[in-house]
Amino acid sequence: MTEQRVLVAYGSRNGGTAGIAEEIAATLGKDGLSAEARPAADVADLSAYDAVVLGGGLYAGRWHRDARRFARRLRTPLRQRPVWCFSSGPLDATATEKDIPPTRAVQRDTSRFEVRGHITFGGRLDPSPQGWLARSMAKRGMAHDWRDFDQVHAWAHTIAAELRR
Ligand SMILES: Cc1cc2nc3c(=O)[nH]c(=O)nc-3n(C[C@H](O)[C@H](O)[C@H](O)COP(=O)(O)O)c2cc1C
């Protein structure tokens, strides 16, 4: 069988979600798939990919705009491929401690196609983030990395196992 090509597309303002997407792609690569992480805004068509992982950083309960637009623009080819989704947000340990379902807004964005699985990962607040609200949160001592890369790797392994079945 030819190698399956997987796109890991992401919407990220401050790089935290981009880092998760890179880790997912690297893990899929180690598991024998051909995977690449790309900013969702840079992807115009999906013809080069057999499967898609789409993720967005959460802002006020919604995915970053690039992930939302990707889900809308490419809904037709997304219906023809297996798709997994992730959100990255909580600035505490909750995403490691329990399963956090997709927000209502993310459910709406992803209702246009079938989603094989969704997971919420912890987020990261950069010490010098973009946006005044983010900067004021960082000044209040919230700048911290809550991403759990063991959890990211474990989730990526389950995707690889499904695709290689
Ligand atoms: C202004 C602002 C609003 C946020 N809103 C949410 C939210 O509604 N839910 C959540 O889980 N995390 C929220 N977060 C945390 C971000 O999702 C987290 O920092 C994430 O890692 C950002 O991803 P990015 O670095 O890829 O942009 C918010 C962060 C900021 C700065």
XYZ file of N, CA, C and O and ligand atoms in Angstrom:
691
model
N 0.844 -1.197 0.000
C 0.000 0.000 0.000
C 0.880 1.247 0.000
O 1.910 1.276 0.662
N 0.474 2.276 -0.745
C 1.283 3.496 -0.735
C 1.103 4.217 0.595
O 0.096 4.087 1.274
N 2.120 5.003 0.915
C 2.118 5.738 2.180
C 0.949 6.726 2.240
O 0.716 7.470 1.286
N 0.238 6.758 3.343
C -0.874 7.712 3.482
C -0.324 9.089 3.824
O 0.564 9.225 4.656
N -0.880 10.089 3.183
C -0.410 11.468 3.392
C -1.397 12.211 4.289
O -2.581 12.312 3.975
N -0.896 12.725 5.376
C -1.765 13.379 6.363
C -1.384 14.849 6.504
O -0.208 15.190 6.678
N -2.395 15.709 6.430
C -2.202 17.138 6.693
C -2.623 17.445 8.125
O -3.704 17.042 8.557
N -1.762 18.144 8.844
C -2.129 18.657 10.167
C -2.213 20.181 10.026
O -1.198 20.872 9.964
N -3.433 20.689 9.900
C -3.649 22.119 9.649
C -4.026 22.797 10.968
O -4.730 22.213 11.792
N -3.554 24.021 11.159
C -3.819 24.673 12.441
C -4.078 26.164 12.300
O -3.588 26.820 11.386
N -4.875 26.663 13.232
C -5.089 28.103 13.388
C -4.503 28.513 14.730
O -4.936 28.011 15.767
N -3.525 29.395 14.701
C -2.761 29.715 15.913
C -2.381 31.183 15.909
O -1.895 31.682 14.899
N -2.610 31.878 17.030
C -2.209 33.291 17.082
C -0.825 33.456 17.695
O -0.020 34.232 17.226
N -0.572 32.683 18.745
C 0.687 32.886 19.474
C 1.621 31.676 19.439
O 2.555 31.600 20.237
N 1.358 30.741 18.549
C 2.307 29.644 18.322
C 2.092 28.398 19.158
O 2.681 27.355 18.864
N 1.249 28.453 20.184
C 1.053 27.272 21.030
C 0.405 26.118 20.268
O 0.858 24.969 20.351
N -0.613 26.423 19.507
C -1.321 25.390 18.735
C -0.443 24.895 17.589
O -0.466 23.706 17.242
N 0.338 25.797 17.022
C 1.272 25.396 15.959
C 2.244 24.348 16.492
O 2.537 23.345 15.813
N 2.713 24.544 17.732
C 3.653 23.581 18.321
C 3.021 22.211 18.505
O 3.661 21.182 18.276
N 1.754 22.189 18.893
C 1.046 20.904 19.036
C 0.915 20.229 17.671
O 1.156 19.026 17.521
N 0.555 21.020 16.660
C 0.392 20.463 15.300
C 1.713 19.853 14.810
O 1.727 18.763 14.210
N 2.830 20.534 15.074
C 4.139 20.012 14.664
C 4.423 18.672 15.349
O 4.949 17.743 14.730
N 4.075 18.584 16.623
C 4.306 17.337 17.372
C 3.439 16.209 16.839
O 3.876 15.061 16.771
N 2.197 16.530 16.495
C 1.312 15.498 15.932
C 1.903 14.989 14.616
O 1.996 13.782 14.380
N 2.326 15.931 13.764
C 2.882 15.520 12.466
C 4.146 14.677 12.665
O 4.341 13.654 11.989
N 4.997 15.079 13.610
C 6.238 14.327 13.848
C 5.918 12.913 14.344
O 6.549 11.929 13.925
N 4.918 12.801 15.211
C 4.546 11.480 15.746
C 3.967 10.595 14.646
O 4.312 9.406 14.530
N 3.117 11.166 13.800
C 2.550 10.394 12.688
C 3.666 9.926 11.763
O 3.646 8.808 11.239
N 4.662 10.805 11.567
C 5.816 10.445 10.724
C 6.572 9.258 11.306
O 6.927 8.312 10.590
N 6.782 9.294 12.619
C 7.490 8.174 13.277
C 6.688 6.890 13.171
O 7.242 5.797 13.155
N 5.366 7.018 13.085
C 4.502 5.843 12.975
C 4.322 5.389 11.521
O 3.448 4.571 11.222
N 5.113 5.957 10.609
C 5.139 5.449 9.243
C 4.227 6.139 8.256
O 4.064 5.678 7.124
N 3.629 7.259 8.664
C 2.789 8.005 7.726
C 3.584 9.190 7.192
O 4.593 9.592 7.766
N 3.120 9.748 6.098
C 3.746 10.950 5.559
C 2.907 12.139 6.031
O 1.796 12.339 5.557
N 3.412 12.896 6.996
C 2.578 13.941 7.609
C 3.298 15.271 7.615
O 4.508 15.335 7.796
N 2.517 16.345 7.397
C 3.105 17.675 7.525
C 2.126 18.612 8.216
O 0.919 18.522 8.030
N 2.698 19.522 9.029
C 1.895 20.541 9.708
C 1.990 21.826 8.906
O 3.085 22.235 8.500
N 0.820 22.446 8.662
C 0.805 23.714 7.903
C -0.233 24.672 8.498
O -1.292 24.229 8.969
N 0.042 25.976 8.436
C -0.986 26.932 8.857
C -2.236 26.744 8.000
O -2.140 26.649 6.763
N -3.403 26.689 8.640
C -4.639 26.424 7.897
C -4.863 27.461 6.786
O -5.374 27.119 5.714
N -4.444 28.690 7.029
C -4.682 29.746 6.036
C -3.878 29.528 4.750
O -4.217 30.086 3.710
N -2.826 28.731 4.819
C -1.964 28.512 3.643
C -2.430 27.362 2.760
O -1.824 27.081 1.727
N -3.450 26.646 3.196
C -3.863 25.437 2.457
C -5.066 25.770 1.575
O -6.127 26.142 2.072
N -4.868 25.621 0.255
C -5.944 25.969 -0.675
C -6.740 24.743 -1.118
O -7.914 24.854 -1.460
N -6.104 23.586 -1.142
C -6.862 22.387 -1.513
C -6.260 21.154 -0.844
O -5.120 21.196 -0.374
N -7.053 20.097 -0.811
C -6.654 18.910 -0.045
C -6.297 17.733 -0.940
O -6.168 16.606 -0.458
N -6.133 17.984 -2.246
C -5.951 16.850 -3.156
C -4.682 16.052 -2.853
O -4.599 14.870 -3.185
N -3.709 16.695 -2.196
C -2.456 15.992 -1.908
C -2.527 15.144 -0.641
O -1.541 14.515 -0.262
N -3.689 15.120 0.028
C -3.775 14.464 1.340
C -4.884 13.415 1.385
O -5.953 13.605 0.818
N -4.594 12.342 2.116
C -5.590 11.274 2.298
C -6.386 11.442 3.583
O -7.462 10.861 3.735
N -5.835 12.204 4.530
C -6.501 12.402 5.827
C -6.080 13.759 6.380
O -5.039 14.294 5.991
N -6.920 14.294 7.273
C -6.659 15.639 7.807
C -6.846 15.656 9.321
O -7.786 15.063 9.844
N -5.932 16.340 9.992
C -6.099 16.700 11.406
C -6.183 18.228 11.419
O -5.313 18.898 10.874
N -7.261 18.748 12.015
C -7.462 20.203 12.035
C -7.551 20.677 13.485
O -8.329 20.141 14.270
N -6.751 21.680 13.820
C -6.761 22.171 15.200
C -6.791 23.677 15.272
O -6.311 24.370 14.368
N -7.358 24.179 16.367
C -7.410 25.619 16.554
C -7.172 26.008 18.005
O -7.619 25.308 18.913
N -6.481 27.107 18.196
C -6.389 27.712 19.524
C -7.747 28.304 19.870
O -8.462 28.795 18.987
N -8.119 28.224 21.150
C -9.440 28.735 21.579
C -9.333 30.176 22.061
O -8.475 30.505 22.881
N -10.190 31.003 21.511
C -10.305 32.401 21.938
C -11.780 32.692 22.159
O -12.580 32.584 21.221
N -12.129 33.012 23.416
C -13.523 33.249 23.792
C -14.429 32.115 23.301
O -15.502 32.348 22.746
N -13.960 30.894 23.496
C -14.770 29.727 23.179
C -14.834 29.358 21.707
O -15.518 28.405 21.333
N -14.095 30.111 20.902
C -14.120 29.806 19.458
C -12.720 29.463 18.983
O -11.725 29.969 19.501
N -12.657 28.641 17.942
C -11.384 28.367 17.290
C -10.811 29.647 16.685
O -11.574 30.541 16.249
N -9.507 29.702 16.613
C -8.842 30.765 15.851
C -9.467 30.842 14.446
O -9.799 29.810 13.839
N -9.596 32.042 13.955
C -10.278 32.295 12.678
C -9.783 31.411 11.525
O -10.573 30.948 10.695
N -8.490 31.166 11.438
C -7.957 30.380 10.312
C -8.494 28.948 10.313
O -8.747 28.375 9.245
N -8.675 28.386 11.512
C -9.232 27.028 11.590
C -10.715 27.045 11.216
O -11.208 26.148 10.518
N -11.420 28.081 11.661
C -12.860 28.184 11.318
C -13.040 28.305 9.805
O -13.892 27.640 9.210
N -12.226 29.163 9.219
C -12.352 29.372 7.763
C -11.996 28.114 6.989
O -12.613 27.801 5.980
N -10.969 27.416 7.457
C -10.563 26.160 6.814
C -11.734 25.181 6.802
O -12.040 24.566 5.778
N -12.398 25.049 7.959
C -13.518 24.104 8.069
C -14.646 24.469 7.107
O -15.336 23.586 6.573
N -14.835 25.762 6.888
C -15.918 26.200 5.990
C -15.495 26.073 4.522
O -16.190 25.483 3.710
N -14.312 26.619 4.187
C -13.828 26.640 2.797
C -13.698 25.236 2.215
O -14.011 24.998 1.063
N -13.171 24.319 3.036
C -12.805 23.009 2.501
C -13.766 21.908 2.941
O -13.433 20.737 2.947
N -15.014 22.307 3.274
C -15.967 21.335 3.804
C -16.218 20.180 2.829
O -16.373 19.027 3.267
N -16.225 20.463 1.520
C -16.531 19.381 0.570
C -15.413 18.332 0.544
O -15.683 17.139 0.756
N -14.143 18.708 0.322
C -13.100 17.670 0.392
C -12.960 17.057 1.789
O -12.573 15.882 1.899
N -13.296 17.811 2.831
C -13.217 17.228 4.186
C -14.244 16.111 4.352
O -14.028 15.172 5.120
N -15.346 16.196 3.614
C -16.365 15.133 3.697
C -15.874 13.833 3.065
O -16.436 12.775 3.294
N -14.829 13.959 2.248
C -14.358 12.783 1.504
C -13.124 12.139 2.126
O -12.510 11.258 1.518
N -12.707 12.618 3.300
C -11.496 12.103 3.945
C -11.761 11.888 5.436
O -12.568 12.601 6.017
N -10.998 10.977 6.051
C -11.085 10.911 7.507
C -10.507 12.184 8.131
O -9.461 12.673 7.693
N -11.227 12.722 9.123
C -10.826 13.985 9.757
C -10.829 13.823 11.286
O -11.769 13.274 11.845
N -9.772 14.313 11.915
C -9.700 14.424 13.378
C -9.515 15.901 13.723
O -8.921 16.656 12.940
N -10.036 16.307 14.876
C -9.912 17.712 15.262
C -9.384 17.835 16.691
O -9.592 16.953 17.517
N -8.694 18.939 16.929
C -8.299 19.238 18.306
C -8.431 20.726 18.571
O -8.397 21.546 17.665
N -8.638 21.025 19.857
C -8.656 22.398 20.329
C -7.537 22.534 21.339
O -7.188 21.575 22.021
N -6.985 23.729 21.450
C -5.977 23.977 22.475
C -6.354 25.248 23.205
O -6.584 26.274 22.563
N -6.465 25.169 24.522
C -6.919 26.347 25.216
C -6.656 26.425 26.696
O -5.900 27.294 27.130
N -7.272 25.532 27.499
C -7.281 25.745 28.940
C -5.914 26.094 29.510
O -4.923 25.389 29.270
N -5.875 27.183 30.286
C -4.619 27.619 30.897
C -4.575 27.125 32.345
O -4.383 27.884 33.292
N -4.780 25.828 32.466
C -4.680 25.128 33.753
C -4.558 23.640 33.417
O -4.437 23.276 32.247
N -4.611 22.781 34.439
C -4.353 21.352 34.205
C -5.597 20.575 33.772
O -5.532 19.358 33.585
N -6.730 21.245 33.583
C -7.980 20.490 33.369
C -7.932 19.593 32.132
O -8.497 18.504 32.141
N -7.253 20.042 31.085
C -7.254 19.233 29.852
C -6.468 17.941 30.029
O -6.738 16.943 29.342
N -5.506 17.959 30.941
C -4.766 16.729 31.238
C -5.581 15.831 32.158
O -5.537 14.612 32.058
N -6.355 16.453 33.039
C -7.072 15.692 34.070
C -8.353 15.040 33.575
O -8.788 14.027 34.113
N -8.990 15.649 32.562
C -10.267 15.075 32.108
C -10.496 15.381 30.621
O -9.850 16.269 30.065
N -11.444 14.650 30.056
C -11.820 14.908 28.661
C -12.663 16.172 28.608
O -13.679 16.268 29.300
N -12.269 17.123 27.786
C -13.055 18.352 27.623
C -13.664 18.327 26.224
O -12.936 18.295 25.224
N -14.987 18.293 26.136
C -15.614 18.207 24.813
C -15.398 19.490 24.017
O -15.066 20.530 24.584
N -15.592 19.417 22.706
C -15.461 20.638 21.901
C -16.493 21.678 22.341
O -17.587 21.318 22.781
N -16.131 22.954 22.243
C -17.091 24.012 22.585
C -18.243 23.964 21.579
O -18.125 23.376 20.494
N -19.335 24.629 21.940
C -20.489 24.658 21.016
C -20.096 25.255 19.683
O -20.528 24.798 18.618
N -19.267 26.303 19.723
C -18.846 26.950 18.471
C -18.005 25.996 17.619
O -18.175 25.922 16.401
N -17.122 25.240 18.280
C -16.296 24.279 17.527
C -17.182 23.161 16.980
O -16.999 22.701 15.843
N -18.173 22.735 17.770
C -19.107 21.712 17.268
C -19.813 22.199 16.004
O -19.975 21.453 15.046
N -20.195 23.473 16.040
C -20.880 24.034 14.853
C -19.923 24.060 13.657
O -20.273 23.647 12.558
N -18.697 24.533 13.886
C -17.726 24.635 12.787
C -17.435 23.279 12.152
O -17.149 23.194 10.960
N -17.462 22.231 12.991
C -17.066 20.920 12.484
C -18.263 20.040 12.127
O -18.087 18.865 11.810
N -19.468 20.626 12.172
C -20.658 19.822 11.885
C -20.861 19.621 10.382
O -21.741 18.874 9.975
N -20.031 20.277 9.578
C -20.196 20.182 8.121
C -19.613 18.894 7.549
O -19.782 18.593 6.376
N -18.834 18.184 8.371
C -18.204 16.946 7.906
C -18.122 15.989 9.092
O -18.367 16.385 10.239
N -17.764 14.756 8.798
C -17.690 13.770 9.887
C -16.344 13.895 10.612
O -15.299 13.968 9.959
N -16.399 13.936 11.925
C -15.173 14.027 12.725
C -14.965 12.691 13.436
O -15.826 12.243 14.198
N -13.828 12.057 13.172
C -13.567 10.744 13.795
C -13.264 10.869 15.279
O -13.493 9.929 16.044
N -12.691 12.009 15.663
C -12.380 12.220 17.072
C -11.962 13.647 17.321
O -11.412 14.296 16.430
N -12.276 14.130 18.536
C -11.839 15.481 18.940
C -11.224 15.390 20.323
O -11.690 14.627 21.170
N -10.174 16.194 20.550
C -9.574 16.264 21.881
C -9.238 17.719 22.193
O -8.945 18.505 21.273
N -9.332 18.062 23.475
C -8.901 19.395 23.916
C -7.592 19.255 24.681
O -7.516 18.492 25.653
N -6.581 19.964 24.212
C -5.288 19.995 24.902
C -5.164 21.299 25.686
O -5.786 22.317 25.337
N -4.314 21.278 26.713
C -4.004 22.508 27.424
C -3.377 23.522 26.480
O -2.885 23.170 25.401
N -3.407 24.769 26.894
C -2.864 25.829 26.046
C -1.579 26.397 26.601
O -1.003 25.891 27.580
N -1.131 27.443 25.974
C 0.076 28.146 26.422
C -0.170 29.635 26.297
O -0.675 30.090 25.259
N 0.134 30.354 27.336
C 0.094 31.810 27.213
C 1.531 32.307 27.172
O 2.282 32.151 28.142
N 1.887 32.860 26.041
C 3.229 33.369 25.815
C 3.502 34.550 26.768
O 2.586 35.314 27.057
N 4.733 34.736 27.241
C 5.013 35.889 28.106
C 4.807 37.230 27.394
O 4.468 38.223 28.024
N 5.009 37.259 26.066
C 4.768 38.504 25.307
C 3.829 38.210 24.149
O 4.232 38.222 22.988
N 2.570 37.936 24.454
C 1.645 37.494 23.398
C 1.109 38.657 22.562
O 1.253 39.825 22.934
N 0.450 38.313 21.475
C -0.234 39.321 20.664
C -1.602 39.610 21.276
O -2.275 38.700 21.752
N -2.039 40.843 21.213
C -3.376 41.204 21.708
C -3.298 41.806 23.104
O -2.598 41.281 23.970
N -4.041 42.893 23.312
C -3.952 43.587 24.609
C -4.477 42.749 25.751
O -3.939 42.756 26.851
N -5.545 41.977 25.490
C -6.120 41.158 26.552
C -5.122 40.073 26.977
O -4.917 39.825 28.174
N -4.503 39.456 25.962
C -3.510 38.416 26.252
C -2.336 39.012 27.030
O -1.838 38.403 27.988
N -1.920 40.217 26.667
C -0.799 40.859 27.372
C -1.180 41.162 28.827
O -0.368 40.975 29.726
N -2.427 41.589 29.009
C -2.811 41.886 30.397
C -2.923 40.582 31.202
O -2.590 40.543 32.393
N -3.350 39.488 30.569
C -3.370 38.196 31.270
C -1.947 37.769 31.635
O -1.691 37.280 32.740
N -1.004 37.983 30.719
C 0.396 37.612 30.979
C 0.953 38.453 32.132
O 1.665 37.936 33.007
N 0.587 39.727 32.147
C 1.077 40.609 33.236
C 0.536 40.174 34.587
O 1.157 40.384 35.619
N -0.661 39.546 34.565
C -1.261 39.079 35.821
C -0.696 37.716 36.244
O -1.244 37.044 37.115
N 0.352 37.266 35.567
C 1.034 36.039 35.992
C 0.493 34.766 35.376
O 0.782 33.669 35.844
N -0.311 34.887 34.291
C -0.901 33.681 33.695
C -0.042 33.051 32.596
O -0.438 32.038 32.021
N 1.097 33.673 32.294
C 1.941 33.139 31.210
C 2.551 31.807 31.652
O 3.368 31.760 32.573
N 2.123 30.747 31.009
C 2.583 29.403 31.392
C 2.245 28.449 30.238
O 1.330 28.710 29.466
N 2.987 27.362 30.182
C 2.736 26.355 29.143
C 2.025 25.148 29.759
O 2.630 24.410 30.540
N 0.755 24.984 29.410
C -0.054 23.889 29.946
C -0.198 22.747 28.953
O -0.985 21.816 29.169
N 0.550 22.799 27.849
C 0.433 21.727 26.859
C 1.084 20.454 27.405
O 2.177 20.507 27.947
N 0.418 19.328 27.224
C 0.907 18.048 27.742
C 1.311 17.208 26.519
O 0.465 16.606 25.856
N 2.609 17.205 26.249
C 3.040 16.554 25.009
C 2.951 15.033 25.066
O 2.845 14.390 24.020
N 2.954 14.449 26.259
C 2.695 12.997 26.341
C 1.277 12.713 25.845
O 1.028 11.739 25.122
N 0.349 13.582 26.240
C -1.051 13.431 25.813
C -1.162 13.643 24.288
O -1.890 12.916 23.600
N -0.419 14.610 23.778
C -0.425 14.881 22.328
C 0.103 13.659 21.565
O -0.500 13.196 20.584
N 1.220 13.112 22.034
C 1.809 11.957 21.344
C 0.857 10.757 21.388
O 0.672 10.062 20.388
N 0.250 10.536 22.553
C -0.652 9.384 22.698
C -1.827 9.508 21.726
O -2.231 8.522 21.082
N -2.372 10.713 21.620
C -3.513 10.910 20.711
C -3.090 10.680 19.256
O -3.802 10.033 18.475
N -1.904 11.197 18.892
C -1.421 11.024 17.512
C -1.208 9.536 17.196
O -1.493 9.080 16.082
N -0.734 8.771 18.184
C -0.550 7.323 17.950
C -1.892 6.650 17.640
O -1.953 5.743 16.803
N -2.967 7.097 18.286
C -4.268 6.454 18.006
C -4.718 6.759 16.577
O -5.326 5.919 15.916
N -4.402 7.959 16.092
C -4.759 8.308 14.712
C -3.960 7.441 13.740
O -4.506 6.880 12.780
N -2.663 7.331 14.003
C -1.822 6.516 13.121
C -2.322 5.073 13.089
O -2.399 4.449 12.020
N -2.694 4.560 14.255
C -3.166 3.173 14.320
C -4.443 3.003 13.493
O -4.603 2.015 12.771
N -5.336 3.980 13.560
C -6.584 3.878 12.772
C -6.298 3.952 11.286
O -6.897 3.238 10.483
N -5.387 4.840 10.902
C -5.109 5.020 9.470
C -4.347 3.828 8.886
O -4.433 3.565 7.683
N -3.610 3.151 9.710
C -2.797 2.038 9.196
C -3.521 0.716 9.257
O -3.004 -0.309 8.826
N -4.748 0.754 9.786
C -5.526 -0.499 9.904
C -5.887 -1.054 8.553
O -6.185 -0.306 7.640
C -7.810 36.668 24.962
C -7.752 35.181 25.195
C -8.919 34.433 25.221
C -8.863 33.050 25.479
N -10.026 32.326 25.498
C -9.967 30.999 25.794
C -11.169 30.220 25.855
O -12.266 30.693 25.648
N -11.052 28.905 26.186
C -9.843 28.325 26.438
O -9.803 27.127 26.758
N -8.683 29.018 26.339
C -8.719 30.345 26.029
N -7.564 31.067 25.931
C -6.264 30.392 26.041
C -5.695 30.129 24.626
O -6.542 29.262 23.932
C -4.277 29.509 24.748
O -3.399 30.543 25.124
C -3.847 28.843 23.452
O -2.679 28.101 23.682
C -3.628 29.864 22.350
O -3.218 29.237 21.190
P -2.164 29.892 20.200
O -0.880 30.139 21.001
O -1.968 28.865 19.164
O -2.749 31.151 19.672
C -7.606 32.437 25.680
C -6.433 33.198 25.628
C -6.500 34.557 25.395
C -5.211 35.322 25.349
